[in-house]
Amino acid sequence: MPILNVKVSAEKTPELTRQIAELLLDLTTRILKKKREVTAIAIDYVSHDSWVVGGHLLSEQKKNSFYFDIKITDETNTKDEKAQYIREAFAGFERILGNLHEESYIYVQDVRAASYGYGGYTQEYRYQHG
């Protein structure tokens, strides 16, 4: 845990996938203090001709964009940690993709411990049974 769902306006390559995964693993473990070994990342690549911001294709704007959401257990991170995470993630994608559209989004989703888990157990169960 956690799970990250990522969309990137780029052509898929193994190198780009590794760069994005390493960025997100670093930020998620360093800032949010999540365990690397249970962090999952799914990356989808979207053509610039299939991504619209403000009614205009990214290909027309000659910009790049990304979106990702991360689900974390509620009450495990502070507002300051989440704000730092969002800042550093945006800066990291700017370094990787370049020419980043400001309308690139990060959603840190706090999920109730009794409603979320992996391996068949909720986070609440894991907390209660240490």
N, CA and C of each residue as an Amber inpcrd file, in Angstrom:
protein
   390
   0.8280000  -1.1640000   0.0000000   0.0000000   0.0000000   0.0000000
   0.8700000   1.2230000   0.0000000   0.7260000   2.1650000  -0.7110000
  -0.4530000   2.6450000  -1.4430000  -0.4650000   2.2110000  -2.9110000
  -1.5150000   2.6390000  -3.6150000  -1.6160000   2.4150000  -5.0570000
  -1.6510000   3.7720000  -5.7380000  -0.8870000   3.8770000  -6.8290000
  -0.8750000   5.1040000  -7.6270000  -1.3460000   4.7710000  -9.0350000
  -2.2800000   5.5560000  -9.5300000  -2.7680000   5.4500000 -10.9060000
  -2.2960000   6.6970000 -11.6360000  -1.4970000   6.4920000 -12.6800000
  -0.8150000   7.5920000 -13.3520000  -1.2240000   7.6370000 -14.8240000
  -1.4610000   8.8500000 -15.3150000  -1.6650000   9.0820000 -16.7460000
  -0.6390000  10.1260000 -17.1760000   0.0200000   9.8490000 -18.3010000
   1.0830000  10.7220000 -18.7880000   0.8800000  10.9570000 -20.2790000
   1.0240000  12.2010000 -20.7070000   0.9220000  12.5170000 -22.1370000
   2.2890000  12.3260000 -22.7750000   2.5770000  11.0930000 -23.1270000
   3.8880000  10.7830000 -23.6960000   3.8230000   9.4510000 -24.4170000
   4.8390000   9.2050000 -25.2150000   5.0000000   7.8940000 -25.8410000
   5.6030000   6.9510000 -24.8090000   5.0660000   5.7550000 -24.7520000
   5.5080000   4.7640000 -23.7780000   6.8940000   4.2270000 -24.1370000
   7.7940000   4.2930000 -23.1590000   9.1000000   3.6470000 -23.2860000
   9.4610000   3.0470000 -21.9230000  10.2440000   1.9900000 -21.9110000
  10.6720000   1.4220000 -20.6230000  11.4350000   2.4370000 -19.7730000
  12.2510000   3.2670000 -20.4010000  13.0410000   4.2530000 -19.6630000
  12.1480000   5.2920000 -18.9950000  11.1490000   5.7920000 -19.7170000
  10.2370000   6.7700000 -19.1350000   9.4330000   6.1420000 -17.9970000
   8.9970000   4.9210000 -18.1800000   8.2750000   4.2160000 -17.1210000
   9.1480000   4.0930000 -15.8780000  10.4090000   3.7390000 -16.0460000
  11.3330000   3.6370000 -14.9040000  11.5330000   4.9900000 -14.2250000
  11.6980000   6.0520000 -15.0090000  11.8970000   7.3920000 -14.4290000
  10.6970000   7.8280000 -13.5910000   9.5110000   7.6230000 -14.1320000
   8.2960000   8.0100000 -13.4130000   8.1340000   7.1670000 -12.1520000
   8.3360000   5.8700000 -12.2840000   8.2000000   4.9790000 -11.1260000
   9.2000000   5.3340000 -10.0360000  10.4370000   5.6010000 -10.4110000
  11.4540000   5.9570000  -9.4140000  11.1280000   7.2760000  -8.7290000
  10.6690000   8.2680000  -9.4930000  10.2620000   9.5400000  -8.9030000
   9.1750000   9.3100000  -7.8610000   8.1290000   8.5810000  -8.2480000
   6.9970000   8.3890000  -7.3540000   7.3410000   7.5030000  -6.1650000
   8.1690000   6.4960000  -6.3730000   8.6100000   5.6720000  -5.2420000
   9.4360000   6.4910000  -4.2510000  10.3280000   7.3260000  -4.7600000
  11.1390000   8.1750000  -3.8860000  10.2560000   9.1030000  -3.0630000
   9.3540000   9.8360000  -3.7360000   8.5090000  10.7960000  -3.0280000
   7.5850000  10.1090000  -2.0300000   7.0250000   8.9800000  -2.4370000
   6.0540000   8.2810000  -1.5990000   6.7170000   7.7050000  -0.3460000
   7.9380000   7.2060000  -0.4810000   8.6300000   6.6690000   0.6920000
   9.2670000   7.7800000   1.5310000   9.8660000   8.7600000   0.8730000
  10.5910000   9.8170000   1.6040000   9.6470000  10.8010000   2.2930000
   8.6250000  11.2580000   1.6090000   7.7600000  12.2980000   2.1640000
   6.5660000  11.7120000   2.9130000   5.8940000  10.7380000   2.2970000
   4.6970000  10.1740000   2.9290000   5.0160000   9.0010000   3.8520000
   6.2790000   8.5620000   3.8540000   6.7380000   7.4850000   4.7450000
   6.0080000   6.1650000   4.5020000   5.7010000   5.8770000   3.2300000
   5.0540000   4.6170000   2.8850000   6.1240000   3.5870000   2.5300000
   5.8120000   2.3330000   2.7260000   6.7710000   1.2570000   2.4620000
   6.8970000   1.0230000   0.9580000   8.1250000   1.0940000   0.4730000
   8.4060000   0.8880000  -0.9470000   7.9270000  -0.4840000  -1.4290000
   8.1370000  -1.5120000  -0.6010000   7.8390000  -2.8820000  -1.0340000
   6.3510000  -3.1640000  -1.2130000   5.4800000  -2.3050000  -0.7070000
   4.0360000  -2.5130000  -0.9120000   3.3910000  -1.3570000  -1.6760000
   4.2160000  -0.5470000  -2.3330000   3.7080000   0.5440000  -3.1640000
   3.5640000   0.0390000  -4.5950000   2.3560000   0.1960000  -5.1480000
   2.0690000  -0.2470000  -6.5160000   1.7980000   0.9780000  -7.3920000
   2.3020000   0.9230000  -8.6320000   2.1440000   2.0350000  -9.5740000
   1.6890000   1.4710000 -10.9100000   0.5970000   2.0190000 -11.4360000
   0.1150000   1.6630000 -12.7730000   0.1740000   2.9180000 -13.6320000
   0.8690000   2.8310000 -14.7710000   1.0740000   4.0000000 -15.6410000
   0.4000000   3.7650000 -16.9780000  -0.4410000   4.7080000 -17.3710000
  -1.0780000   4.7120000 -18.6890000  -0.5200000   5.8820000 -19.4870000
  -0.2510000   5.6270000 -20.7470000   0.2630000   6.6660000 -21.6370000
  -0.8600000   7.1250000 -22.5670000  -1.0070000   8.4330000 -22.6900000
  -2.0810000   9.0280000 -23.4780000  -1.4600000   9.9250000 -24.5470000
  -1.9240000   9.7790000 -25.7660000  -1.4460000  10.6020000 -26.8730000
  -1.7970000  12.0720000 -26.6390000  -0.9190000  12.9470000 -27.0830000
  -1.1850000  14.3880000 -27.0170000  -2.4390000  14.7620000 -27.7990000
  -2.8020000  13.9420000 -28.7760000  -4.0200000  14.1740000 -29.5590000
  -5.2680000  13.6550000 -28.8570000  -5.1040000  13.0100000 -27.7060000
  -6.2400000  12.4810000 -26.9440000  -6.3760000  13.1560000 -25.5800000
  -5.6130000  14.2050000 -25.3320000  -5.6320000  14.8970000 -24.0420000
  -6.0290000  16.3390000 -24.3070000  -7.1140000  16.7650000 -23.6840000
  -7.6730000  18.0970000 -23.9180000  -7.6210000  18.9010000 -22.6270000
  -7.0830000  20.1170000 -22.7170000  -7.0810000  21.0410000 -21.5810000
  -7.6530000  22.3630000 -22.0740000  -8.6940000  22.8390000 -21.4160000
  -9.3030000  24.1090000 -21.7940000  -9.8960000  24.0940000 -23.1970000
 -10.3190000  22.9260000 -23.6530000 -10.9200000  22.8140000 -24.9740000
  -9.9310000  22.6660000 -26.1130000  -8.6450000  22.5600000 -25.7980000
  -7.6140000  22.4560000 -26.8320000  -6.7330000  21.2350000 -26.5800000
  -6.4110000  20.5180000 -27.6380000  -5.5330000  19.3600000 -27.5380000
  -4.1510000  19.7840000 -27.0500000  -3.5230000  18.9140000 -26.2920000
  -2.1400000  19.2000000 -25.8950000  -1.2370000  19.3400000 -27.1120000
  -1.5310000  18.5670000 -28.1660000  -0.7170000  18.6640000 -29.3850000
  -0.8170000  20.0540000 -29.9940000  -1.9610000  20.6990000 -29.8910000
  -2.1200000  22.0780000 -30.3940000  -1.3820000  23.0730000 -29.5060000
  -1.3650000  22.7750000 -28.2100000  -0.7190000  23.6840000 -27.2490000
   0.7800000  23.4450000 -27.1330000   1.2230000  22.3190000 -27.7160000
   2.6340000  21.9330000 -27.6310000   3.1010000  21.8650000 -26.1750000
   2.2640000  21.2050000 -25.3600000   2.5360000  21.0470000 -23.9400000
   2.4410000  19.5750000 -23.5570000   2.9840000  19.2530000 -22.3920000
   2.8690000  17.9190000 -21.8010000   2.0240000  18.0340000 -20.5420000
   1.4550000  16.9150000 -20.1360000   0.6580000  16.9150000 -18.9210000
   0.7120000  15.5480000 -18.2660000   0.2460000  15.5110000 -17.0130000
   0.1360000  14.2590000 -16.2880000  -0.9900000  14.4020000 -15.2760000
  -1.4450000  13.2810000 -14.8070000  -2.3960000  13.2140000 -13.7030000
  -2.0460000  11.9490000 -12.9280000  -2.0930000  12.0390000 -11.6110000
  -2.0640000  10.7940000 -10.8550000  -2.8120000  10.9660000  -9.5520000
  -3.3580000   9.8460000  -9.1260000  -3.9500000   9.8110000  -7.7980000
  -3.2290000   8.7420000  -6.9950000  -3.1780000   8.9990000  -5.7170000
  -2.5580000   8.0680000  -4.7890000  -3.5270000   7.8710000  -3.6330000
  -3.7930000   6.6420000  -3.3240000  -4.6800000   6.3100000  -2.2080000
  -3.8180000   5.9350000  -1.0040000  -4.0500000   6.6760000   0.0920000
  -3.3280000   6.4210000   1.3300000  -4.3490000   6.2770000   2.4640000
  -3.9570000   5.6220000   3.5260000  -4.8450000   5.4580000   4.6610000
  -5.0390000   6.8030000   5.3600000  -6.2990000   7.1450000   5.5850000
  -6.6620000   8.3920000   6.2430000  -5.9450000   8.5370000   7.5790000
  -5.5770000   9.7750000   7.8850000  -4.9470000  10.1520000   9.1500000
  -3.5130000   9.6400000   9.3050000  -2.8700000   9.2800000   8.1900000
  -1.4790000   8.8250000   8.3010000  -0.4820000   9.8760000   7.8190000
  -0.9820000  10.9730000   7.2190000  -0.0900000  12.0400000   6.7610000
  -0.6990000  13.4010000   7.0760000   0.1780000  14.3660000   7.3140000
  -0.2600000  15.7250000   7.6330000  -0.5360000  16.5150000   6.3540000
  -1.1870000  17.6550000   6.5120000  -1.4260000  18.5690000   5.3860000
  -0.1010000  19.0370000   4.8000000   0.8620000  19.3190000   5.6610000
   2.1700000  19.7850000   5.1910000   2.8840000  18.7150000   4.3750000
   2.8130000  17.4650000   4.8100000   3.4340000  16.3730000   4.0520000
   2.7840000  16.2360000   2.6760000   1.4680000  16.3020000   2.6340000
   0.7660000  16.1770000   1.3600000   1.0750000  17.3600000   0.4490000
   1.1590000  18.5610000   1.0010000   1.5010000  19.7380000   0.1980000
   2.9120000  19.6180000  -0.3780000   3.8630000  19.1720000   0.4360000
   5.2330000  18.9630000  -0.0440000   5.2650000  17.8950000  -1.1310000
   4.5180000  16.8290000  -0.9350000   4.4410000  15.7410000  -1.9090000
   3.9460000  16.2680000  -3.2560000   2.8910000  17.0490000  -3.2300000
   2.3290000  17.6110000  -4.4630000   3.3250000  18.5450000  -5.1430000
   3.9700000  19.4150000  -4.3660000   4.9770000  20.3330000  -4.9280000
   6.1200000  19.5740000  -5.5980000   6.6800000  18.6080000  -4.8780000
   7.8280000  17.8870000  -5.4060000   7.4460000  16.9700000  -6.5710000
   6.2400000  16.4170000  -6.5510000   5.7960000  15.5850000  -7.6770000
   5.6530000  16.4370000  -8.9350000   5.0570000  17.6110000  -8.8190000
   4.9070000  18.4850000  -9.9750000   6.2800000  18.8600000 -10.5340000
   7.1950000  19.2400000  -9.6530000   8.5540000  19.5970000 -10.0820000
   9.2580000  18.4010000 -10.7270000   9.0590000  17.2160000 -10.1970000
   9.6810000  16.0160000 -10.7580000   9.1600000  15.6960000 -12.1480000
   7.8500000  15.8040000 -12.3500000   7.2920000  15.5790000 -13.6800000
   7.7490000  16.6680000 -14.6520000   7.9260000  17.8770000 -14.1670000
   8.4530000  18.9560000 -15.0180000   9.8520000  18.5960000 -15.5060000
  10.6860000  18.0520000 -14.6210000  12.0350000  17.6360000 -15.0100000
  11.9850000  16.4930000 -16.0290000  11.1050000  15.5340000 -15.8020000
  11.0460000  14.3530000 -16.6590000  10.4150000  14.6660000 -18.0190000
   9.2750000  15.3440000 -18.0130000   8.5300000  15.5750000 -19.2600000
   8.9010000  16.8770000 -19.9530000   9.2340000  17.9070000 -19.1900000
   9.5040000  19.2220000 -19.7550000   8.2460000  19.8640000 -20.3030000
   8.2680000  21.1930000 -20.4210000   7.1840000  21.9680000 -21.0210000
   5.8230000  21.5260000 -20.4850000   5.7040000  21.4840000 -19.1830000
   4.5310000  20.9350000 -18.5100000   3.3950000  21.9520000 -18.4510000
   2.2080000  21.5060000 -18.8050000   1.0140000  22.3370000 -18.6890000
   0.6970000  22.5060000 -17.2090000   0.3430000  23.7240000 -16.8190000
   0.0120000  23.9860000 -15.4230000  -1.1730000  23.1290000 -14.9550000
  -2.0660000  22.7960000 -15.8730000  -3.2380000  21.9730000 -15.5470000
  -2.8600000  20.4960000 -15.5610000  -1.9010000  20.1560000 -14.7340000
  -1.4900000  18.7750000 -14.4790000  -1.8250000  18.5280000 -13.0210000
  -2.4670000  17.4040000 -12.7440000  -3.0960000  17.2260000 -11.4360000
  -2.5480000  16.0600000 -10.6350000  -2.5530000  16.2690000  -9.3130000
  -2.1670000  15.2510000  -8.3450000  -3.2710000  15.2050000  -7.3010000
  -3.7700000  14.0270000  -7.0320000  -4.8510000  13.8550000  -6.0710000
  -4.4090000  12.8630000  -5.0070000  -4.1540000  13.3750000  -3.8040000
  -3.8250000  12.5230000  -2.6710000  -5.1500000  12.1990000  -1.9790000
  -5.5600000  10.9560000  -2.1030000  -6.8720000  10.5440000  -1.6190000
  -6.7280000   9.8010000  -0.2980000  -7.2680000  10.3950000   0.7740000
  -7.2900000   9.7480000   2.0830000  -8.4610000   8.7760000   2.1290000
  -8.1580000   7.5190000   2.3820000  -9.1620000   6.4650000   2.3660000
  -9.2950000   5.8900000   3.7790000 -10.5120000   5.6900000   4.2210000
 -10.7460000   5.1320000   5.5560000 -10.0900000   3.7550000   5.6820000
  -9.4720000   3.5230000   6.8200000  -8.7250000   2.2850000   7.0550000
  -9.6020000   1.0470000   6.9700000 -10.8570000   1.1670000   7.3370000
 -11.7620000   0.0130000   7.2930000 -12.2810000  -0.2540000   5.8840000
 -11.9950000   0.6600000   4.9470000 -12.5040000   0.5310000   3.5780000
 -11.4090000   0.2450000   2.5600000 -10.2030000  -0.0110000   3.0110000
  -9.0720000  -0.0720000   2.0970000  -8.0640000  -1.0760000   2.6130000
  -7.4780000  -1.8320000   1.7050000  -6.4590000  -2.7690000   2.1180000
  -5.8700000  -3.5260000   0.9480000  -5.0680000  -4.5130000   1.2430000
  -4.4470000  -5.3620000   0.2310000  -4.2490000  -6.7360000   0.8320000
  -4.0520000  -7.7200000  -0.0200000  -3.8190000  -9.0810000   0.4440000
  -4.9920000  -9.6820000   1.1990000  -6.1870000  -9.1130000   0.9990000
  -7.3770000  -9.6430000   1.6490000  -7.6540000  -9.0840000   3.0340000
  -6.8480000  -8.1150000   3.4940000  -7.0330000  -7.5280000   4.8100000
  -7.1180000  -6.0130000   4.7020000  -8.0260000  -5.4200000   5.4810000
  -8.1210000  -3.9620000   5.5030000  -6.9520000  -3.3850000   6.2940000
  -6.7160000  -2.1030000   6.0980000  -5.6880000  -1.4310000   6.8870000
  -6.0940000  -1.3880000   8.3610000  -7.3790000  -1.2900000   8.6260000
  -7.8610000  -1.3020000  10.0120000  -7.5320000  -2.6470000  10.6770000
  -7.7700000  -3.7340000   9.9570000  -7.4340000  -5.0610000  10.4810000
  -5.9330000  -5.1360000  10.7820000  -5.1290000  -4.6610000   9.8650000
  -3.6700000  -4.7040000  10.0700000  -3.2830000  -3.8840000  11.3220000
  -3.9270000  -2.7390000  11.4970000  -3.6410000  -1.8940000  12.6630000
  -4.0360000  -2.6190000  13.9420000  -5.2190000  -3.2020000  13.9590000
  -5.7280000  -3.8680000  15.1610000  -4.9300000  -5.1330000  15.5230000
  -4.3990000  -5.7920000  14.4890000  -3.7120000  -7.0680000  14.7230000
  -2.1820000  -6.9650000  14.5750000  -1.6970000  -5.7320000  14.5240000
  -0.2810000  -5.4320000  14.5210000   0.5590000  -6.3100000  13.7150000
